[in-house]
Structure formats: structure tokens, C-alpha cells
Amino acid sequence: MFGAFKPTSALSGGLLWKIPWRLSAPQKLRQRRRLRRVDNIVSVLDSALQRQIQSAPATTATKGIGATQATTEELAQTAQGQRMLNAEANTPLNDRRHGRGPRQGEILSGSLPTGTATMTGDQARKMGTIKLIERWKAEMPTEAEMLPRDKYTMFDRKEKKYRKGIHSELSLAPSFDHRVLTSSELPKWTRVSQRLNPPGF
């Protein structure tokens, strides 16, 4: 009846969910804060476990409440103190890690270099560290080390440039009034830590 201007069934069936193809500036800010929060939790857990190892049965006297200046040793034990000590927050893009693999342009090595020691579970428990925290620190880049495209996009082999946004892309099914997930969505993207992408992509 309307020819070329006939409305589609998806648009005439109910609400239209308009989700842009890229994140807005506040969404990017919240994503960076989420990544930093996870990094802070990992560093706090690691420093607490390291402190637990170093603490002997003989406890040392702590400073009084009136102490205002913190030493470098005290600052190095907390994540905020480490950030204050390492003031180079803006590292160049070439120095940032690109996912799990080598940086762009580096040659992939065939095997691990000789002499690298890996911790077993018993050694990790004896040292007081958790195996998963050690694995996280070894494999996952921190928020400062990540490239911007790794923070806001993820690898997808079906996309044209092999990248898609991490945020939800939802569409309406023609015969339903509720949202239906498409194949290009990362479910619960605010809850899942998506930091690793194949090297070179």
C-alpha cells in the first residue's frame, strides 16, 4: 500500500531501542573506572597476601594516629600509594601492552625462554599468594597499559575490520515486544572483564 515507505514490522511493533554503534564519553569514563577498580582490587589482594607472608609472629609497633607523613615503604604497600610513586600515568602508546601477546610489530617467539620458572600450586600457597591472582597479574594488562581500542572494542571474526564495540547492541525481534540479543553482543559487558584480544587485531 505504501510502497517504498512501508514501515517494517520491527519498527511498528513497539519500542525502538536505539543503541549507538560506539560508546559515549560518560560510558567510556565508567568503563575506565571499572577497569581501574578491578586493578585496584587485585593489587590490594596481592599486597595483603604479601604482607601476610612478611608478618612474623613478633609484631612491630605501628605509628600513632598523629603521624601525617607516609614513608615510601608504606606508600608502596597500597595501590593509591603506588600510583603516587609512579607518577607516569600518561605512557606513550608504543609502551602499552596489546592484549596477551606481544606488542604490534614484535616477532612471536616459538617457545618460552629457557630458565623461566613457573610456580606450582604448593609453592603459591606456601608463599601466601593465590594462583589465580598470580595468573591475572601475569596475563592481564592493567588499565594504564591497555590501548584505547582494547578498552572499548573487542575482536570479532565476523566484523568487517575484526572489531566490535563491547557495549550491548540490541534489536527488536519482529514478533516480540521485548529485547532479543543479537550475535554481536557481549552479554553483561559491565560485569565481564574483556581485556584480551588476539595479537595483531
XYZ file of N, CA and C in Angstrom:
603
model
N 0.814 -1.190 0.000
C 0.000 0.000 0.000
C 0.863 1.261 0.000
N 1.945 1.258 0.866
C 2.807 2.435 0.945
C 4.030 2.322 0.039
N 4.256 1.174 -0.550
C 5.378 1.007 -1.460
C 6.711 1.062 -0.735
N 7.577 1.943 -1.159
C 8.921 2.043 -0.577
C 8.900 2.588 0.836
N 7.809 3.258 1.227
C 7.750 3.872 2.556
C 6.985 3.018 3.551
N 6.808 1.739 3.249
C 6.080 0.853 4.156
C 6.934 0.605 5.402
N 6.376 0.802 6.594
C 7.174 0.573 7.807
C 7.441 -0.912 8.004
N 8.610 -1.211 8.574
C 8.933 -2.609 8.847
C 8.166 -3.072 10.071
N 8.033 -4.392 10.191
C 7.264 -4.931 11.309
C 7.982 -4.697 12.631
N 9.302 -4.651 12.600
C 10.036 -4.427 13.850
C 9.793 -3.021 14.382
N 9.715 -2.044 13.496
C 9.526 -0.673 13.949
C 8.089 -0.405 14.356
N 7.143 -1.058 13.701
C 5.748 -0.788 14.033
C 5.255 -1.625 15.200
N 6.043 -2.563 15.678
C 5.579 -3.475 16.712
C 5.679 -2.933 18.120
N 6.448 -1.921 18.372
C 6.595 -1.444 19.744
C 7.701 -0.422 19.851
N 8.441 -0.479 20.960
C 9.507 0.482 21.206
C 10.690 0.235 20.275
N 11.392 1.280 19.947
C 12.596 1.177 19.142
C 13.793 1.450 20.049
N 14.657 0.466 20.173
C 15.835 0.601 21.024
C 16.967 1.141 20.173
N 17.301 2.384 20.376
C 18.375 2.991 19.605
C 19.650 2.955 20.442
N 20.551 2.087 20.097
C 21.828 1.980 20.796
C 22.913 2.346 19.804
N 23.681 3.395 20.045
C 24.683 3.830 19.072
C 25.789 2.796 18.902
N 26.481 2.902 17.788
C 27.500 1.908 17.466
C 28.785 2.112 18.250
N 28.947 3.274 18.886
C 30.124 3.477 19.722
C 29.705 4.034 21.076
N 30.586 3.885 22.039
C 30.302 4.338 23.397
C 30.375 5.856 23.481
N 29.541 6.420 24.338
C 29.613 7.857 24.589
C 30.755 8.142 25.566
N 31.081 9.398 25.732
C 32.180 9.783 26.638
C 31.912 9.363 28.087
N 30.694 9.543 28.637
C 30.465 9.062 30.007
C 30.540 7.539 30.129
N 30.105 6.813 29.082
C 30.221 5.357 29.126
C 31.687 4.932 29.128
N 32.503 5.622 28.342
C 33.930 5.315 28.323
C 34.569 5.617 29.676
N 34.157 6.709 30.296
C 34.678 7.063 31.616
C 34.331 5.988 32.637
N 33.082 5.531 32.620
C 32.675 4.474 33.550
C 33.416 3.168 33.263
N 33.657 2.866 31.998
C 34.399 1.654 31.642
C 35.832 1.727 32.166
N 36.486 2.878 32.013
C 37.845 3.033 32.539
C 37.863 2.907 34.061
N 36.855 3.472 34.713
C 36.785 3.365 36.176
C 36.573 1.919 36.615
N 35.757 1.171 35.870
C 35.566 -0.243 36.202
C 36.875 -1.008 36.065
N 37.617 -0.751 34.993
C 38.899 -1.433 34.801
C 39.870 -1.082 35.924
N 39.921 0.203 36.307
C 40.817 0.621 37.390
C 40.405 0.010 38.724
N 39.092 -0.115 38.936
C 38.610 -0.698 40.181
C 39.053 -2.158 40.301
N 38.981 -2.901 39.197
C 39.431 -4.293 39.212
C 40.934 -4.362 39.461
N 41.698 -3.482 38.814
C 43.145 -3.448 39.042
C 43.462 -3.135 40.502
N 42.704 -2.229 41.089
C 42.916 -1.862 42.489
C 42.627 -3.046 43.404
N 41.560 -3.789 43.128
C 41.214 -4.948 43.956
C 42.311 -6.002 43.876
N 42.817 -6.252 42.670
C 43.883 -7.245 42.502
C 45.136 -6.811 43.247
N 45.502 -5.531 43.158
C 46.706 -5.067 43.849
C 46.529 -5.090 45.364
N 45.330 -4.775 45.849
C 45.085 -4.818 47.299
C 45.178 -6.251 47.808
N 44.574 -7.194 47.074
C 44.658 -8.594 47.489
C 46.099 -9.088 47.476
N 46.830 -8.739 46.445
C 48.213 -9.187 46.339
C 49.071 -8.587 47.445
N 48.903 -7.287 47.702
C 49.710 -6.663 48.760
C 49.334 -7.196 50.139
N 48.051 -7.508 50.348
C 47.640 -8.067 51.637
C 48.238 -9.454 51.840
N 48.252 -10.255 50.774
C 48.844 -11.582 50.898
C 50.354 -11.496 51.087
N 51.006 -10.557 50.413
C 52.448 -10.385 50.601
C 52.763 -9.909 52.016
N 51.922 -9.027 52.552
C 52.110 -8.548 53.919
C 51.913 -9.687 54.914
N 50.977 -10.590 54.590
C 50.721 -11.719 55.472
C 51.932 -12.649 55.510
N 52.624 -12.773 54.377
C 53.833 -13.604 54.336
C 54.930 -12.976 55.185
N 55.107 -11.662 55.014
C 56.209 -10.978 55.682
C 55.990 -10.823 57.181
N 54.738 -10.880 57.611
C 54.483 -10.678 59.039
C 54.932 -11.913 59.810
N 55.773 -11.683 60.751
C 56.291 -12.748 61.606
C 55.447 -12.792 62.872
N 55.641 -13.827 63.718
C 54.897 -13.848 64.981
C 55.149 -12.621 65.844
N 56.358 -12.068 65.780
C 56.645 -10.846 66.530
C 56.110 -9.666 65.736
N 55.138 -8.977 66.299
C 54.543 -7.845 65.602
C 55.351 -6.594 65.879
N 55.422 -5.732 64.886
C 56.150 -4.476 65.056
C 55.195 -3.399 65.533
N 55.733 -2.414 66.221
C 54.912 -1.316 66.719
C 54.502 -0.429 65.557
N 53.243 -0.048 65.553
C 52.744 0.816 64.484
C 52.848 2.267 64.912
N 52.819 3.140 63.946
C 52.893 4.571 64.241
C 51.580 5.042 64.851
N 51.655 6.137 65.561
C 50.467 6.701 66.169
C 49.556 7.348 65.144
N 48.390 7.748 65.599
C 47.412 8.361 64.710
C 47.889 9.721 64.243
N 48.716 10.381 65.027
C 49.152 11.726 64.686
C 50.164 11.792 63.554
N 50.667 10.662 63.075
C 51.667 10.678 62.002
C 51.015 11.132 60.706
N 51.587 12.153 60.074
C 50.976 12.696 58.860
C 51.735 12.313 57.608
N 53.052 12.148 57.683
C 53.849 11.825 56.507
C 54.034 10.318 56.412
N 53.774 9.780 55.205
C 53.953 8.354 54.970
C 55.295 8.129 54.283
N 55.956 7.051 54.669
C 57.231 6.723 54.041
C 56.980 6.018 52.714
N 58.045 5.866 51.929
C 57.894 5.205 50.625
C 57.537 3.735 50.786
N 57.999 3.103 51.875
C 57.648 1.703 52.112
C 56.152 1.559 52.378
N 55.597 2.499 53.147
C 54.158 2.455 53.419
C 53.348 2.750 52.166
N 53.824 3.695 51.355
C 53.113 4.013 50.119
C 53.160 2.859 49.132
N 54.248 2.107 49.132
C 54.392 1.006 48.173
C 53.467 -0.156 48.495
N 52.859 -0.171 49.685
C 52.002 -1.291 50.067
C 50.565 -1.115 49.607
N 50.161 0.068 49.218
C 48.788 0.289 48.776
C 48.770 0.687 47.307
N 47.629 0.465 46.677
C 47.502 0.792 45.255
C 47.575 2.301 45.029
N 46.919 3.071 45.906
C 46.947 4.524 45.754
C 48.362 5.058 45.961
N 49.076 4.479 46.909
C 50.447 4.903 47.133
C 51.361 4.560 45.969
N 51.133 3.385 45.365
C 51.923 3.018 44.186
C 51.650 3.969 43.041
N 50.388 4.402 42.900
C 50.065 5.374 41.861
C 50.759 6.704 42.125
N 50.850 7.088 43.413
C 51.522 8.340 43.735
C 53.023 8.237 43.465
N 53.605 7.069 43.739
C 55.029 6.898 43.490
C 55.329 6.830 41.995
N 54.489 6.145 41.255
C 54.658 6.049 39.799
C 53.801 7.119 39.156
N 54.335 8.298 39.030
C 53.547 9.431 38.536
C 53.388 9.426 37.031
N 54.050 8.496 36.312
C 53.931 8.497 34.859
C 52.640 7.805 34.465
N 51.546 8.536 34.548
C 50.252 7.964 34.180
C 50.067 7.947 32.678
N 50.632 8.929 31.989
C 50.464 9.024 30.546
C 51.681 8.425 29.848
N 51.676 7.110 29.686
C 52.749 6.456 28.950
C 52.425 6.490 27.471
N 53.430 6.537 26.610
C 53.149 6.565 25.172
C 52.484 5.275 24.710
N 51.768 5.356 23.591
C 51.034 4.201 23.087
C 51.956 3.036 22.758
N 53.188 3.314 22.358
C 54.102 2.235 21.995
C 54.490 1.383 23.192
N 54.441 1.960 24.403
C 54.829 1.225 25.601
C 53.684 0.444 26.222
N 52.477 0.616 25.728
C 51.334 -0.070 26.320
C 51.202 -1.474 25.748
N 50.695 -2.372 26.561
C 50.530 -3.754 26.121
C 49.344 -3.871 25.193
N 49.431 -4.786 24.251
C 48.348 -5.006 23.294
C 47.814 -6.409 23.534
N 46.873 -6.546 24.484
C 46.304 -7.860 24.764
C 47.316 -8.763 25.442
N 47.163 -10.064 25.240
C 48.014 -11.029 25.905
C 49.350 -11.192 25.190
N 49.345 -11.076 23.870
C 50.526 -11.355 23.076
C 51.503 -10.200 23.055
N 52.449 -10.279 22.124
C 53.439 -9.206 22.032
C 52.827 -7.935 21.482
N 53.561 -6.832 21.610
C 53.088 -5.578 21.047
C 53.075 -5.673 19.538
N 52.376 -4.758 18.900
C 52.299 -4.766 17.453
C 53.688 -4.595 16.862
N 54.005 -5.421 15.870
C 55.285 -5.336 15.206
C 56.349 -6.227 15.804
N 56.128 -6.775 17.000
C 57.119 -7.657 17.601
C 57.002 -9.051 16.999
N 58.100 -9.765 17.004
C 58.124 -11.111 16.440
C 57.679 -12.086 17.511
N 56.792 -13.025 17.125
C 56.330 -14.029 18.068
C 57.440 -15.043 18.307
N 57.726 -15.335 19.563
C 58.744 -16.330 19.879
C 58.117 -17.716 19.818
N 58.910 -18.694 19.412
C 58.389 -20.051 19.246
C 58.097 -20.733 20.563
N 58.893 -20.490 21.572
C 58.689 -21.143 22.861
C 59.121 -20.194 23.963
N 58.858 -20.614 25.168
C 59.280 -19.815 26.318
C 60.802 -19.829 26.412
N 61.404 -18.744 26.847
C 62.852 -18.756 27.019
C 63.266 -19.745 28.093
N 64.450 -20.299 27.939
C 64.920 -21.295 28.894
C 65.199 -20.629 30.231
N 64.943 -21.393 31.285
C 65.221 -20.878 32.606
C 64.057 -20.150 33.254
N 62.884 -20.101 32.605
C 61.747 -19.444 33.234
C 61.100 -20.422 34.202
N 60.877 -19.980 35.399
C 60.297 -20.837 36.419
C 58.825 -20.510 36.579
N 58.002 -21.545 36.600
C 56.579 -21.359 36.849
C 56.272 -21.890 38.238
N 55.403 -21.200 38.948
C 55.069 -21.585 40.302
C 54.041 -22.704 40.305
N 54.245 -23.697 41.141
C 53.236 -24.724 41.327
C 52.244 -24.245 42.377
N 51.156 -25.006 42.517
C 50.136 -24.622 43.486
C 50.644 -24.627 44.911
N 51.492 -25.636 45.256
C 52.020 -25.717 46.618
C 52.952 -24.552 46.917
N 53.775 -24.189 45.937
C 54.670 -23.053 46.150
C 53.875 -21.768 46.313
N 52.807 -21.619 45.522
C 51.990 -20.413 45.631
C 51.310 -20.341 46.988
N 50.833 -21.506 47.476
C 50.194 -21.500 48.794
C 51.224 -21.231 49.888
N 52.434 -21.781 49.720
C 53.482 -21.568 50.721
C 53.885 -20.096 50.767
N 53.951 -19.462 49.617
C 54.296 -18.043 49.584
C 53.130 -17.173 50.035
N 51.931 -17.736 50.098
C 50.780 -16.969 50.548
C 50.045 -16.260 49.436
N 50.357 -16.569 48.194
C 49.658 -15.931 47.081
C 48.669 -16.901 46.476
N 47.671 -16.373 45.858
C 46.655 -17.194 45.220
C 47.041 -17.372 43.768
N 46.834 -18.587 43.281
C 47.244 -18.920 41.918
C 46.530 -18.055 40.887
N 45.259 -17.793 41.101
C 44.501 -17.003 40.131
C 44.956 -15.547 40.099
N 45.337 -15.009 41.249
C 45.825 -13.627 41.270
C 47.156 -13.535 40.535
N 48.015 -14.535 40.742
C 49.292 -14.537 40.032
C 49.070 -14.661 38.531
N 48.116 -15.500 38.149
C 47.831 -15.660 36.718
C 47.253 -14.373 36.141
N 46.358 -13.727 36.893
C 45.772 -12.459 36.435
C 46.864 -11.412 36.220
N 47.774 -11.291 37.200
C 48.832 -10.292 37.083
C 49.766 -10.597 35.920
N 49.982 -11.883 35.621
C 50.891 -12.247 34.540
C 50.262 -12.038 33.168
N 48.962 -12.327 33.045
C 48.330 -12.325 31.720
C 47.599 -11.039 31.388
N 46.922 -10.450 32.365
C 46.043 -9.331 32.068
C 46.789 -8.002 32.131
N 46.618 -7.161 31.124
C 47.199 -5.819 31.206
C 46.367 -4.940 32.133
N 47.003 -3.987 32.774
C 46.260 -3.045 33.600
C 45.600 -2.005 32.704
N 44.762 -1.184 33.297
C 44.044 -0.174 32.507
C 45.013 0.816 31.879
N 46.087 1.154 32.574
C 47.061 2.101 32.032
C 47.857 1.499 30.885
N 48.016 0.172 30.880
C 48.781 -0.485 29.829
C 47.956 -0.769 28.578
N 46.643 -0.685 28.683
C 45.791 -1.059 27.550
C 45.690 0.067 26.531
N 45.579 -0.328 25.276
C 45.299 0.633 24.219
C 43.837 1.043 24.290
N 43.490 2.233 23.824
C 42.079 2.639 23.869
C 41.151 1.690 23.115
N 41.605 1.144 21.996
C 40.715 0.257 21.245
C 40.476 -1.058 21.976
N 41.420 -1.465 22.864
C 41.185 -2.667 23.651
C 40.246 -2.399 24.819
N 40.163 -1.146 25.259
C 39.253 -0.820 26.356
C 37.803 -0.805 25.896
N 37.565 -0.326 24.688
C 36.192 -0.076 24.249
C 35.708 -1.010 23.145
N 36.595 -1.770 22.525
C 36.183 -2.699 21.471
C 36.770 -4.067 21.747
N 36.241 -5.072 21.051
C 36.735 -6.432 21.196
C 36.807 -7.098 19.831
N 37.561 -8.178 19.745
C 37.760 -8.887 18.486
C 36.498 -9.661 18.121
N 36.152 -9.621 16.845
C 35.056 -10.427 16.312
C 35.411 -10.790 14.877
N 35.526 -12.083 14.596
C 35.974 -12.502 13.267
C 34.940 -12.242 12.195
N 33.687 -11.987 12.587
C 32.639 -11.767 11.592
C 32.508 -10.304 11.183
N 33.136 -9.407 11.925
C 33.037 -7.988 11.597
C 33.979 -7.620 10.459
N 33.699 -6.489 9.834
C 34.474 -6.076 8.665
C 35.930 -5.786 9.017
N 36.147 -5.023 10.073
C 37.514 -4.715 10.497
C 37.920 -5.527 11.724
N 37.233 -6.630 11.977
C 37.522 -7.569 13.064
C 37.391 -6.939 14.451
N 36.663 -5.864 14.578
C 36.439 -5.222 15.868
C 34.978 -4.855 16.006
N 34.459 -4.977 17.232
C 33.109 -4.511 17.534
C 33.124 -3.887 18.927
N 32.135 -3.050 19.194
C 32.055 -2.401 20.490
C 31.718 -3.392 21.580
N 32.233 -3.151 22.786
C 31.960 -4.072 23.886
C 30.552 -3.901 24.423
N 29.934 -2.752 24.137
C 28.623 -2.487 24.712
C 27.547 -3.247 23.951
N 26.364 -3.290 24.553
C 25.264 -4.078 24.005
C 24.763 -3.482 22.705
N 24.547 -4.354 21.747
C 23.849 -3.977 20.528
C 22.589 -4.822 20.502
N 21.471 -4.228 20.799
C 20.220 -4.955 20.907
C 19.306 -4.586 19.755
N 18.485 -5.528 19.361
C 17.500 -5.246 18.325
C 16.172 -5.848 18.742
N 15.106 -5.374 18.145
C 13.787 -5.913 18.430
C 13.474 -7.022 17.449
N 12.984 -8.133 17.961
C 12.532 -9.195 17.072
C 11.206 -8.763 16.454
N 10.891 -9.198 15.227
C 9.681 -8.723 14.560
C 8.392 -9.044 15.305
N 8.334 -10.188 15.987
C 7.056 -10.587 16.574
C 7.027 -10.494 18.091
N 8.038 -9.919 18.718
C 8.073 -9.834 20.170
C 8.118 -8.377 20.602
N 7.697 -8.144 21.837
C 7.745 -6.798 22.393
C 8.912 -6.611 23.354
N 9.788 -7.589 23.467
C 10.928 -7.447 24.370
C 12.218 -7.516 23.566
N 13.328 -7.204 24.254
C 14.618 -7.159 23.581
C 15.120 -8.572 23.302
N 15.779 -8.734 22.179
C 16.388 -10.003 21.811
C 17.862 -9.739 21.527
N 18.720 -10.581 22.067
C 20.153 -10.388 21.890
C 20.558 -10.743 20.468
N 21.406 -9.938 19.890
C 21.965 -10.268 18.588
C 23.290 -10.983 18.787
N 23.841 -11.499 17.715
C 25.083 -12.261 17.825
C 26.282 -11.366 18.099
N 26.135 -10.064 17.930
C 27.284 -9.172 18.111
C 27.291 -8.507 19.478
N 26.734 -9.128 20.479
C 26.682 -8.529 21.807
C 27.583 -9.284 22.765
N 28.230 -8.557 23.651
C 28.932 -9.157 24.773
C 27.985 -9.089 25.963
N 27.392 -10.204 26.368
C 26.426 -10.145 27.467
C 27.078 -9.676 28.760
N 26.334 -8.872 29.498
C 26.796 -8.341 30.787
C 28.161 -7.673 30.636
N 28.274 -6.760 29.692
C 29.577 -6.160 29.382
C 30.101 -5.289 30.508
N 29.227 -4.871 31.433
C 29.713 -4.102 32.580
C 30.196 -5.012 33.702
N 29.920 -6.297 33.619
C 30.327 -7.234 34.665
C 31.523 -8.094 34.247
N 31.732 -8.265 32.939
C 32.777 -9.146 32.430
C 34.007 -8.316 32.096
N 35.180 -8.822 32.466
C 36.420 -8.124 32.148
C 36.940 -8.646 30.820
N 36.751 -7.876 29.763
C 37.205 -8.244 28.421
C 38.453 -7.427 28.108
N 39.619 -8.024 28.347
C 40.873 -7.288 28.162
C 41.775 -7.910 27.113
N 41.570 -9.165 26.782
C 42.497 -9.868 25.913
C 41.922 -10.010 24.517
N 42.716 -9.671 23.528
C 42.354 -9.832 22.129
C 43.521 -10.493 21.412
N 43.266 -11.139 20.263
C 44.381 -11.770 19.542
C 45.413 -10.734 19.125
N 46.698 -11.069 19.194
C 47.717 -10.098 18.802
C 47.600 -9.741 17.326
N 47.753 -8.475 17.016
C 47.664 -8.015 15.642
C 46.290 -7.571 15.226
N 45.266 -7.818 16.038
C 43.907 -7.399 15.719
C 43.452 -6.359 16.726
